[in-house]
PDB file of C-alpha atoms and ligand atoms in Angstrom:
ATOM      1  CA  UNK E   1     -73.541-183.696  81.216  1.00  0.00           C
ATOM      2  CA  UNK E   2     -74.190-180.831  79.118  1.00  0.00           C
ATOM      3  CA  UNK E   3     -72.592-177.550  80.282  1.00  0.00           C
ATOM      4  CA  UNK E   4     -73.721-173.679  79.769  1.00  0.00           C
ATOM      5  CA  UNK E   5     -72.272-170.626  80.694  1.00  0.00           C
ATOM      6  CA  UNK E   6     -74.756-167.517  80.769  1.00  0.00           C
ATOM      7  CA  UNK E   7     -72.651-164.977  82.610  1.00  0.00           C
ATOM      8  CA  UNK E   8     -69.102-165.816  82.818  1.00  0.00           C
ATOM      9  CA  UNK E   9     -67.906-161.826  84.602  1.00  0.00           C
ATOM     10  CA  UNK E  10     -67.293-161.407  88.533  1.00  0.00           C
ATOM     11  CA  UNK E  11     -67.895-158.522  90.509  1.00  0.00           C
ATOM     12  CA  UNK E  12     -70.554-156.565  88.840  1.00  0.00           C
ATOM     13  CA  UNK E  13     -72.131-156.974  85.407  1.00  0.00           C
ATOM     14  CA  UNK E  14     -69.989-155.168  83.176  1.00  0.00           C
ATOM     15  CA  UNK E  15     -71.206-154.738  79.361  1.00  0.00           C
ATOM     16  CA  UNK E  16     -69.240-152.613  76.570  1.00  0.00           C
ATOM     17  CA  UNK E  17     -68.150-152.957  73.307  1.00  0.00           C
ATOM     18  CA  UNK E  18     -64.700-154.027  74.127  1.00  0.00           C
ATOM     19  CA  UNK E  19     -65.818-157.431  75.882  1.00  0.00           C
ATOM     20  CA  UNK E  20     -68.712-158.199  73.849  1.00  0.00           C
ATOM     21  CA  UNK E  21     -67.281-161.623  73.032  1.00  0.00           C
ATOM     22  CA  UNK E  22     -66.755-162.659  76.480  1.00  0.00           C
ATOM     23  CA  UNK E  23     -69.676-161.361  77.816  1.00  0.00           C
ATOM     24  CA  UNK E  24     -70.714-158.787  80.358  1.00  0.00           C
ATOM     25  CA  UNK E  25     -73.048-160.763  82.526  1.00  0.00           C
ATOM     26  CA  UNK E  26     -71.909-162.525  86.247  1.00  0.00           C
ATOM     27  CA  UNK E  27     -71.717-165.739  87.550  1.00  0.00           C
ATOM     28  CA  UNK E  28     -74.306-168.178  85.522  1.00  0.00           C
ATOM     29  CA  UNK E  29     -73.752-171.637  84.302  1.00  0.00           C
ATOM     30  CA  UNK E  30     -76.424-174.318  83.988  1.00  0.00           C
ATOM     31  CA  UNK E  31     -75.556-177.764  83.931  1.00  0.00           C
ATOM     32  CA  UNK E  32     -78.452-180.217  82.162  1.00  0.00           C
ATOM     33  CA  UNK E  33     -78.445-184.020  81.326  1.00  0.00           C
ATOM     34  CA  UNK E  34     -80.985-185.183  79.111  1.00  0.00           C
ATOM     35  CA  UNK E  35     -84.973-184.304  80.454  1.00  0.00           C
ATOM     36  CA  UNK E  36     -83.873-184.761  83.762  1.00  0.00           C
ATOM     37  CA  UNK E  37     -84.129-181.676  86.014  1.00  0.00           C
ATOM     38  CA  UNK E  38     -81.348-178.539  85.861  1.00  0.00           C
ATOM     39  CA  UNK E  39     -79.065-177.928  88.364  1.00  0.00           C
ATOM     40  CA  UNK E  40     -77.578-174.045  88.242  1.00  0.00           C
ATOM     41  CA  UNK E  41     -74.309-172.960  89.636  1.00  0.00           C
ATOM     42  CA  UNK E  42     -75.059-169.717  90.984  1.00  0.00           C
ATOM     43  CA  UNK E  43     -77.477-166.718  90.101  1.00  0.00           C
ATOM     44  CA  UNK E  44     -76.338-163.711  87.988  1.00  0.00           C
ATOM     45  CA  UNK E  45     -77.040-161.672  86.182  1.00  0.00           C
ATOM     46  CA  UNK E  46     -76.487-164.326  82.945  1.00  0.00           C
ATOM     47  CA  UNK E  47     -79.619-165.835  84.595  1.00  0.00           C
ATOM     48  CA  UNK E  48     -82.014-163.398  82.884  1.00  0.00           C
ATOM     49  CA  UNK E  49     -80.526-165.377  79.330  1.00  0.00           C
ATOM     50  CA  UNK E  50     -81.246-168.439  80.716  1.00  0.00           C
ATOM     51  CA  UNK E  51     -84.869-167.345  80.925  1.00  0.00           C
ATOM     52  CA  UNK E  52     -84.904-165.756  77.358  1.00  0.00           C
ATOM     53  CA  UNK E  53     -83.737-169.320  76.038  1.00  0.00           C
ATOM     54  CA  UNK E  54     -86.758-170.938  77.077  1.00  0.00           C
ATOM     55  CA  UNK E  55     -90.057-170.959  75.230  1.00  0.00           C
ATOM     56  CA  UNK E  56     -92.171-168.108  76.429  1.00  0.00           C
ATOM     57  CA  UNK E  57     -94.822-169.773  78.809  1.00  0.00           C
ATOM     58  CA  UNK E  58     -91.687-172.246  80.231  1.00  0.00           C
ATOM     59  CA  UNK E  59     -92.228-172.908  83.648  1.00  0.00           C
ATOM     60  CA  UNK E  60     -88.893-174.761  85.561  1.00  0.00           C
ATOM     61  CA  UNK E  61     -87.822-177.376  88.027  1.00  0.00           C
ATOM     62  CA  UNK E  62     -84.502-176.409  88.963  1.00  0.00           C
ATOM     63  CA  UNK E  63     -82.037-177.088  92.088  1.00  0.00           C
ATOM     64  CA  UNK E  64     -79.489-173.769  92.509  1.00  0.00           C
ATOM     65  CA  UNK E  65     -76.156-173.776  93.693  1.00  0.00           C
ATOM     66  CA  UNK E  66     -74.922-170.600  94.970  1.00  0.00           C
ATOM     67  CA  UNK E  67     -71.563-170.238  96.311  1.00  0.00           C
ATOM     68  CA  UNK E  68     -72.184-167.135  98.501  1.00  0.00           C
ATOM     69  CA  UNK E  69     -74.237-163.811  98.731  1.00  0.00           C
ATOM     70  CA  UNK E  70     -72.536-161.098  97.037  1.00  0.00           C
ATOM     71  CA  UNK E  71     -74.560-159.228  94.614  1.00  0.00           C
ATOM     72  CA  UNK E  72     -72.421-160.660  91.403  1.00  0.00           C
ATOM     73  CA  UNK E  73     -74.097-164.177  92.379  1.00  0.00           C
ATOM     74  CA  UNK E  74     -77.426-163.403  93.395  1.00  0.00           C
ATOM     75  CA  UNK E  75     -78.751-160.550  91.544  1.00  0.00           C
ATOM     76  CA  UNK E  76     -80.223-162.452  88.568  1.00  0.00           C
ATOM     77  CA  UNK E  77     -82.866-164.038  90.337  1.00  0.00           C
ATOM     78  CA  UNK E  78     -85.537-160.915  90.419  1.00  0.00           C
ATOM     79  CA  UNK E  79     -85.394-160.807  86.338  1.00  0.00           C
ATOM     80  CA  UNK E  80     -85.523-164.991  85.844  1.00  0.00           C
ATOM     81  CA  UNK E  81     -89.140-164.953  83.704  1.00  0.00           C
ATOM     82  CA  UNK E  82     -89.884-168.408  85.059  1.00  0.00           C
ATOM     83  CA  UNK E  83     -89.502-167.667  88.019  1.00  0.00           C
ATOM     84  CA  UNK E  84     -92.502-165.002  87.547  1.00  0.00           C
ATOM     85  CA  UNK E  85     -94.640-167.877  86.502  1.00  0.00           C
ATOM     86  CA  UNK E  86     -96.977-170.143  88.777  1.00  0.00           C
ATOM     87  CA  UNK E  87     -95.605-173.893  88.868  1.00  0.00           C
ATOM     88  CA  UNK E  88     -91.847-172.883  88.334  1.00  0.00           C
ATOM     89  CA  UNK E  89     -89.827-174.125  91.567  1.00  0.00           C
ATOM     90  CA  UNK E  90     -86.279-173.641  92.661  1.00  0.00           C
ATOM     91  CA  UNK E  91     -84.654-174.992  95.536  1.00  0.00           C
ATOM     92  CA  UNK E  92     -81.349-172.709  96.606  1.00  0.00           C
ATOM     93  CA  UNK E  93     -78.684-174.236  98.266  1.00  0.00           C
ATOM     94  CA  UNK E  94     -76.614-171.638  99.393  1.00  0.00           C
ATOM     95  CA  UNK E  95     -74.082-171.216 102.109  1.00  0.00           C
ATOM     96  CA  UNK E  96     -74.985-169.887 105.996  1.00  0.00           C
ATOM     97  CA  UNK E  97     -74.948-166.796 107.162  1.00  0.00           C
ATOM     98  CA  UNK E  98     -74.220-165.170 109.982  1.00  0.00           C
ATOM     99  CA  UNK E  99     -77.115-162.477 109.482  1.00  0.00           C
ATOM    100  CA  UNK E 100     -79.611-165.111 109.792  1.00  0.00           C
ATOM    101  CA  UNK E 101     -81.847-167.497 107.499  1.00  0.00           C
ATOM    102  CA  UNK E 102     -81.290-167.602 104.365  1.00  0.00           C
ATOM    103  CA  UNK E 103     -84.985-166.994 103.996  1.00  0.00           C
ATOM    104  CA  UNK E 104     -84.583-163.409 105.652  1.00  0.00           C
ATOM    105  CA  UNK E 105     -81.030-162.478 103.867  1.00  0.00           C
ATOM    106  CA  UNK E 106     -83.090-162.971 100.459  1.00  0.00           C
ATOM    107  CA  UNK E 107     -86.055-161.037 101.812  1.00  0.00           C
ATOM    108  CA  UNK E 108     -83.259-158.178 102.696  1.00  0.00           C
ATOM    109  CA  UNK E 109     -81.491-157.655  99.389  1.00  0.00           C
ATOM    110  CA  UNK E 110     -85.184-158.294  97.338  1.00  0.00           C
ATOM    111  CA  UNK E 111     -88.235-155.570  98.736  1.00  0.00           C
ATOM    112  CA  UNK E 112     -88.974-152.412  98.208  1.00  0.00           C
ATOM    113  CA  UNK E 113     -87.016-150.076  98.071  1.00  0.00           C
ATOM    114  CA  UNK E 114     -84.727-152.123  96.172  1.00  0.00           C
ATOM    115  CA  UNK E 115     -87.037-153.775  94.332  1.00  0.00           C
ATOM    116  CA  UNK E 116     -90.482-153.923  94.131  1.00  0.00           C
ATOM    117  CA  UNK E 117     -91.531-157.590  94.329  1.00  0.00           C
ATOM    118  CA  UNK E 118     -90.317-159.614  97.891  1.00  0.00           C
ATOM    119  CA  UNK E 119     -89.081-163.438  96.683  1.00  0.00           C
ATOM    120  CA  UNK E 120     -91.967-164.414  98.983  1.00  0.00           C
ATOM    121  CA  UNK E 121     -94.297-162.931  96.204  1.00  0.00           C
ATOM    122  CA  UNK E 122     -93.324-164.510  92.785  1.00  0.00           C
ATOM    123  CA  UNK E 123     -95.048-166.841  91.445  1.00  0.00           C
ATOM    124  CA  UNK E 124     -93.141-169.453  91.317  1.00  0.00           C
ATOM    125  CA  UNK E 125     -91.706-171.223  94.390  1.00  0.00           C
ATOM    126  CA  UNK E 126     -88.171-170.113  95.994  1.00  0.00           C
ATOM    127  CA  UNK E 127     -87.045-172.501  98.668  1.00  0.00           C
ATOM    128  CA  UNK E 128     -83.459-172.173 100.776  1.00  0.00           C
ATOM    129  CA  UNK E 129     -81.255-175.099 102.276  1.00  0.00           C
ATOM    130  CA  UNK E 130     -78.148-173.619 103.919  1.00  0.00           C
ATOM    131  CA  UNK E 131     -74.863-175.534 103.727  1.00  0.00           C
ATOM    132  CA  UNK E 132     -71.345-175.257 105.066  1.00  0.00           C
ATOM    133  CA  UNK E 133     -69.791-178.879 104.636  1.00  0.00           C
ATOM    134  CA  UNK E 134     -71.955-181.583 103.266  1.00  0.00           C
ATOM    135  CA  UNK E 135     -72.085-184.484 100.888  1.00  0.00           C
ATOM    136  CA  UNK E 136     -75.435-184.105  98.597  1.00  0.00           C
ATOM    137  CA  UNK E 137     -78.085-186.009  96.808  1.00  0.00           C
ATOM    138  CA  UNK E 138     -79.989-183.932  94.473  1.00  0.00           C
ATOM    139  CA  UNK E 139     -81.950-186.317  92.199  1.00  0.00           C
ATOM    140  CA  UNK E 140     -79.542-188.495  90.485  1.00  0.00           C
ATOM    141  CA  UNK E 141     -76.461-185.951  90.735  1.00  0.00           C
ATOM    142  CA  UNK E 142     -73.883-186.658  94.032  1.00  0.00           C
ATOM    143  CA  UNK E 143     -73.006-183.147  95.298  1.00  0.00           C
ATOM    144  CA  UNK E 144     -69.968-182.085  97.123  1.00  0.00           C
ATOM    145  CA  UNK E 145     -70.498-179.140  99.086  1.00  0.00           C
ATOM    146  CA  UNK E 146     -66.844-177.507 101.094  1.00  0.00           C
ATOM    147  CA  UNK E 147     -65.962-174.379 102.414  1.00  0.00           C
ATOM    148  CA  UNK E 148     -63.727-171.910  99.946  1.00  0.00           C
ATOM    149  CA  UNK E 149     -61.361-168.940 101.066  1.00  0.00           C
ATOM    150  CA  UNK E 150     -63.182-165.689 100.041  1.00  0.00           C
ATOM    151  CA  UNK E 151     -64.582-162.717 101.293  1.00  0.00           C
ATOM    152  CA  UNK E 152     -67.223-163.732 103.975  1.00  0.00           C
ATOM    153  CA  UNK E 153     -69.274-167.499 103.940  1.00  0.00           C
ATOM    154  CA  UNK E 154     -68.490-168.683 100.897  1.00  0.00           C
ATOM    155  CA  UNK E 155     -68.427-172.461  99.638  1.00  0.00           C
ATOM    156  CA  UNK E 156     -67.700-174.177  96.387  1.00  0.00           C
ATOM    157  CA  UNK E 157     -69.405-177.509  94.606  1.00  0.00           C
ATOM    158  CA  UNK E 158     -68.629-180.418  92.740  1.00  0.00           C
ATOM    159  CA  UNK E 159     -71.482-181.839  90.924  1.00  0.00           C
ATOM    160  CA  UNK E 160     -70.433-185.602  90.087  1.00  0.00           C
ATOM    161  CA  UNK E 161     -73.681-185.959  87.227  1.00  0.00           C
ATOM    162  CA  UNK E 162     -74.324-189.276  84.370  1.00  0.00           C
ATOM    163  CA  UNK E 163     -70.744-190.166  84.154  1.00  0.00           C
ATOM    164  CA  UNK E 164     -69.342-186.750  84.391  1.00  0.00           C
ATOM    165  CA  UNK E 165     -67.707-184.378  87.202  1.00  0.00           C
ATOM    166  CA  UNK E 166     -67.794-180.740  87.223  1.00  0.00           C
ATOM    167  CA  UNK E 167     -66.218-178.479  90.197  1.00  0.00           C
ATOM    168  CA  UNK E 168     -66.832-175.294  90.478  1.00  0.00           C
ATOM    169  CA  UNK E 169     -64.515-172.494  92.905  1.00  0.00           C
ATOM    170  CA  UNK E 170     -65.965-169.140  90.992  1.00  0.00           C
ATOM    171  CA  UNK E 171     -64.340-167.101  93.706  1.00  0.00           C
ATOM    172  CA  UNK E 172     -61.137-167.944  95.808  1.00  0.00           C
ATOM    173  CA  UNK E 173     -58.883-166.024  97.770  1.00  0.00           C
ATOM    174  CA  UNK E 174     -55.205-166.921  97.123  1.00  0.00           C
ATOM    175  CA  UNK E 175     -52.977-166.803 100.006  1.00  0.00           C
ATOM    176  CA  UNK E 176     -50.470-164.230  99.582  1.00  0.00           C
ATOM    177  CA  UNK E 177     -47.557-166.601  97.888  1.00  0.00           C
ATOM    178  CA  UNK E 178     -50.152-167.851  95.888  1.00  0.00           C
ATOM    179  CA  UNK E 179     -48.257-170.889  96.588  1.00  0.00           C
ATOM    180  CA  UNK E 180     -50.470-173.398  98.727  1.00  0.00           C
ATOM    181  CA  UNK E 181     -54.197-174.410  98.129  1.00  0.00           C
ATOM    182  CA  UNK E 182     -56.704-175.381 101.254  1.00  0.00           C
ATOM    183  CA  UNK E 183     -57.682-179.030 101.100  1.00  0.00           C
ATOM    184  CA  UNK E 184     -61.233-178.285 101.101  1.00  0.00           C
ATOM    185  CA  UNK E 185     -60.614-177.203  97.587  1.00  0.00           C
ATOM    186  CA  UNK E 186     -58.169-179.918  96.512  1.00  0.00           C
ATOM    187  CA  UNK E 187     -61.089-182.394  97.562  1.00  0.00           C
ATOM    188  CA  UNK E 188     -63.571-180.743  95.340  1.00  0.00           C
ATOM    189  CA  UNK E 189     -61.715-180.504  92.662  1.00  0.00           C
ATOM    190  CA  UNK E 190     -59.946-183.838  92.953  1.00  0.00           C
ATOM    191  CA  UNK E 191     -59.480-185.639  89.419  1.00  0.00           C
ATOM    192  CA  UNK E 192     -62.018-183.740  88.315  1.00  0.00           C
ATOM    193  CA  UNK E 193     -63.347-183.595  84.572  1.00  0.00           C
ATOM    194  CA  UNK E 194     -64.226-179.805  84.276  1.00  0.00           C
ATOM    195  CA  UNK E 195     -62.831-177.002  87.001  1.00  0.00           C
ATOM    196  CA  UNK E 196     -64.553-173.851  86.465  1.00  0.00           C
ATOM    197  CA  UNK E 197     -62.182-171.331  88.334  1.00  0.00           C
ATOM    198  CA  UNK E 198     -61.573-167.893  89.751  1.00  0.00           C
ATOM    199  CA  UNK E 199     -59.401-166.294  86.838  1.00  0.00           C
ATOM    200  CA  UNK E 200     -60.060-162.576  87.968  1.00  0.00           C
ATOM    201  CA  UNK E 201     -56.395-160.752  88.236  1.00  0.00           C
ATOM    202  CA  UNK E 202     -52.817-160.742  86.581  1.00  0.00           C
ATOM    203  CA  UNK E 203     -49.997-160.894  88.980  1.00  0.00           C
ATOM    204  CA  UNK E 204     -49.818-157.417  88.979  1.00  0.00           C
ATOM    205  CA  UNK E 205     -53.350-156.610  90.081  1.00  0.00           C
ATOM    206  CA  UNK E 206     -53.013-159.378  92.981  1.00  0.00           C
ATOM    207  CA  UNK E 207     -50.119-157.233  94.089  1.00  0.00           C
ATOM    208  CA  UNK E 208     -52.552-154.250  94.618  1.00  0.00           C
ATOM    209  CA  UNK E 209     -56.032-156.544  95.779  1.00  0.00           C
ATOM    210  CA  UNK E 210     -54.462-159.491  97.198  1.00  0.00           C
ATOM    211  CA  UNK E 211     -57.194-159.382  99.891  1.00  0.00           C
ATOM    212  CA  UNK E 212     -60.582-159.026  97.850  1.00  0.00           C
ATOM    213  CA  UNK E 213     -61.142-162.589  97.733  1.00  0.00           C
ATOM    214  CA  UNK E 214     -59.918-163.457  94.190  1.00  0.00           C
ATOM    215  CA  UNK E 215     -56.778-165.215  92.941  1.00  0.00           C
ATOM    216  CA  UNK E 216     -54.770-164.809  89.599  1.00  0.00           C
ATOM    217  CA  UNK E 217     -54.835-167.397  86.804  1.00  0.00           C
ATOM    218  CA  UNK E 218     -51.801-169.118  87.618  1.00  0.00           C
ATOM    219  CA  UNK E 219     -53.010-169.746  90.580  1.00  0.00           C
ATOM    220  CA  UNK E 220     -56.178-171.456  88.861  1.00  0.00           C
ATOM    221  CA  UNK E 221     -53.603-173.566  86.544  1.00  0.00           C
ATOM    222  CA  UNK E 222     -51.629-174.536  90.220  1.00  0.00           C
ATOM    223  CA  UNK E 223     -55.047-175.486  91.633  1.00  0.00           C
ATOM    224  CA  UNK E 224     -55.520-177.749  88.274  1.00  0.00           C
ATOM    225  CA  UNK E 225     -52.007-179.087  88.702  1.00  0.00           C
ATOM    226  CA  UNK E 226     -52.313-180.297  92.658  1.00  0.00           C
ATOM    227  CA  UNK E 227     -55.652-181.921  92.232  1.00  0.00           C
ATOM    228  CA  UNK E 228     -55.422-183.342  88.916  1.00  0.00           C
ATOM    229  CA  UNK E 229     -58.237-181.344  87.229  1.00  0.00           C
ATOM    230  CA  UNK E 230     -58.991-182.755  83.744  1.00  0.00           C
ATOM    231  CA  UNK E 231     -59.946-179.120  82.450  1.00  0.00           C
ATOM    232  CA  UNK E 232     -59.545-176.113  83.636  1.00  0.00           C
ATOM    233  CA  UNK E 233     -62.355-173.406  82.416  1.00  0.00           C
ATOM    234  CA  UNK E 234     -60.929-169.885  83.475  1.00  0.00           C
ATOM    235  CA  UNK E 235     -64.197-167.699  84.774  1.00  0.00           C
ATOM    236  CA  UNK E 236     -65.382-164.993  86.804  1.00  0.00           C
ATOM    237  CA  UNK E 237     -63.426-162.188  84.615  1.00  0.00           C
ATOM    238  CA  UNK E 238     -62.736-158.762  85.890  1.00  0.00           C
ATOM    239  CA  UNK E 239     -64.543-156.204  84.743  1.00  0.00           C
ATOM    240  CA  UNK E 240     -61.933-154.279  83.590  1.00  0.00           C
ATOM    241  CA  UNK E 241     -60.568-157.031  80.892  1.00  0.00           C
ATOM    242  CA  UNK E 242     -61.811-156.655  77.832  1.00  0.00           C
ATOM    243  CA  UNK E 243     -62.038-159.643  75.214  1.00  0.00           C
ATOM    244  CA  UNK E 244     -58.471-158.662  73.679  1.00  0.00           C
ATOM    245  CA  UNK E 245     -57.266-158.196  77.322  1.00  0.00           C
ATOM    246  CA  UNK E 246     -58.573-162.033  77.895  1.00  0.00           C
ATOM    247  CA  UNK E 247     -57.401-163.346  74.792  1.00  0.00           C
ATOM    248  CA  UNK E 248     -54.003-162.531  75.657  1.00  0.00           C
ATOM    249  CA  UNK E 249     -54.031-163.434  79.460  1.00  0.00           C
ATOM    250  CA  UNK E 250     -55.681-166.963  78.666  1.00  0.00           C
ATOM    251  CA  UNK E 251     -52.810-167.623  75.467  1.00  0.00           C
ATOM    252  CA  UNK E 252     -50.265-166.595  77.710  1.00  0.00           C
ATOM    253  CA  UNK E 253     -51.714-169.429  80.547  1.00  0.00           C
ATOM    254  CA  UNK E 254     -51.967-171.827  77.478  1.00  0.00           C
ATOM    255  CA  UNK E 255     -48.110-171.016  76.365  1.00  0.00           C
ATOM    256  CA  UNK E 256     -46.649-171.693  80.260  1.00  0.00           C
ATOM    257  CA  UNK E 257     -45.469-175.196  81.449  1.00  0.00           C
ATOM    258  CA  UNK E 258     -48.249-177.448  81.176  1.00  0.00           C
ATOM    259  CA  UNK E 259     -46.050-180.540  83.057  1.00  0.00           C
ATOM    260  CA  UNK E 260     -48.990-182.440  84.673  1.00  0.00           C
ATOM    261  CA  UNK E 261     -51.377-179.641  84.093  1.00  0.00           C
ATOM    262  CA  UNK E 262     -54.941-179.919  82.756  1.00  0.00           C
ATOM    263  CA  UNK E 263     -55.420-181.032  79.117  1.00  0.00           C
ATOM    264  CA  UNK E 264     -57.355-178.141  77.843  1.00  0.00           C
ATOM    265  CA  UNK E 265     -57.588-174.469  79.380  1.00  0.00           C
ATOM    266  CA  UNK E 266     -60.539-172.964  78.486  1.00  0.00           C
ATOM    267  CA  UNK E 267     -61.785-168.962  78.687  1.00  0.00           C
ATOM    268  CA  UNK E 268     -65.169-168.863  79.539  1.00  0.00           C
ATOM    269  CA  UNK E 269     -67.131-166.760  77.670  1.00  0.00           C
ATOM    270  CA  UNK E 270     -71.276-166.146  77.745  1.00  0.00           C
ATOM    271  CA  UNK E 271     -73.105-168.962  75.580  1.00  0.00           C
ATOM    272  CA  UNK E 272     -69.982-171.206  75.854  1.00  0.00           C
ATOM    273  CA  UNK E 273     -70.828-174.524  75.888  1.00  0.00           C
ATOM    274  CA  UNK E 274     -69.142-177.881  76.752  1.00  0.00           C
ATOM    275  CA  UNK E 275     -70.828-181.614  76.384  1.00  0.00           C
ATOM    276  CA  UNK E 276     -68.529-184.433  79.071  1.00  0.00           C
TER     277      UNK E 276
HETATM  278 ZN1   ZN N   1     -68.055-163.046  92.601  1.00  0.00          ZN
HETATM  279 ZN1   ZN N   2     -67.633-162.692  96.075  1.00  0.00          ZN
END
């Protein structure tokens, strides 16, 4: 499986000279194996690169994994080229809502006046499957689909892909001993090869948001520990770190006990990419 990260940020896209090596764009990764069709973990704003990587009349295939509806994880989908292109299709699996269809929560946050084209309008296809708890067959890739602790319905997925496992938890509220981790997560990230995680506070700023849905890094490394996570790739970045703030934070992770921890810990950062 062939890995790429396109927006590695959380919250809200974020560029400035101080985290130009990390990256400014949200929540993006693509995962790809050979000519076989793409699957994409979630639509930010690191989608629109995506799109730029392609030749310029590209049309895509693609199955989309979205963990939940906040803005940080959707809003790439209105500036995807292909997706402005007759013959592109993508199928979004994405978790329910108690608003309504997916269908209709998409047709809220894209029309006018927020934008002028509805998702109903492009011209490629957009389909929507909603999902709360389910084990998934999406071509020749088993997915895992189980609920996460967040802000609102939010689920996480572990694509199990040619040989190769990836899980991915991009945002995760800790409990407040960021001491215990729900089994939903432990199964999706069970002996995994890759674990692409929530990394977005310090300690310190848990203390002051340790109810906006997020979770520190140590808590990432303890979620590696308990389920036996191969790798752990540290993600969803706060906007306020910049890339010397995230060098540190990830070297200091690196430097702490690593008794029965992951073999590599890994700062994601945008154009990052990782072969399993
Ligand atoms: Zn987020
Ligand atoms: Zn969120």
């Amino acid at each position: 499986m062939h890995i790429t990260f396109y927006g590695v940020r959380g919250s809200t896209p974020s560029p400035a000279e101080s985290n130009r090596r990390y990256g400014g764009n949200t929540s993006t990764v693509v995962l790809q194996n050979g000519h076989e069709d793409p699957i994409l973990l979630d639509l930010g704003t690191g989608l629109r690169l995506w799109g730029l990587d392609m030749p310029p009349a590209a049309t895509v295939d693609a199955t989309a994994l979205v963990t939940h509806i906040h803005w940080d994880h959707i809003q790439g989908l209105p500036f995807f080229g292909p997706i402005h292109r007759r013959g592109s299709r993508l199928v979004v699996y994405a978790p329910e809502q108690d608003e309504g269809p997916l269908e209709d929560v998409f047709d809220r946050f894209m029309r006018p006046p927020y934008f002028p084209v509805q998702y109903a309008q492009l011209e490629g296809d957009v389909s929507f499957v909603s999902v709360k708890d389910a084990d998934l067959e999406i071509n020749a890739a088993k997915v895992k689909v189980r609920p996460v602790p967040h802000v609102g319905p939010t689920v996480g997925y572990r694509v199990d892909w040619a040989g190769s496992s990836v899980a991915y938890v991009s945002d995760h509220q800790a409990p407040p001993g960021l001491d215990t981790v729900a089994d939903s997560v432990l199964e999706l990230c069970d002996g995994v090869d890759l674990l692409i995680h929530d990394a977005q506070f310090t300690p310190e700023e848990f203390v002051e948001k340790s109810t906006w849905g997020h979770c520190t890094m140590e808590y990432a490394l303890l979620v590696a520990r308990l389920s036996g996570a191969r790798r752990l790739c540290l993600f969803h970045h706060d906007p306020s770190h910049t890339d010397d703030d995230l060098d540190a934070l990830h070297e200091g992770i690196r430097a702490m006990d690593h008794h029965n921890g992951p073999r590599e810990i890994i700062g994601a950062y945008e154009g990052l990419q990782i072969h399993l």
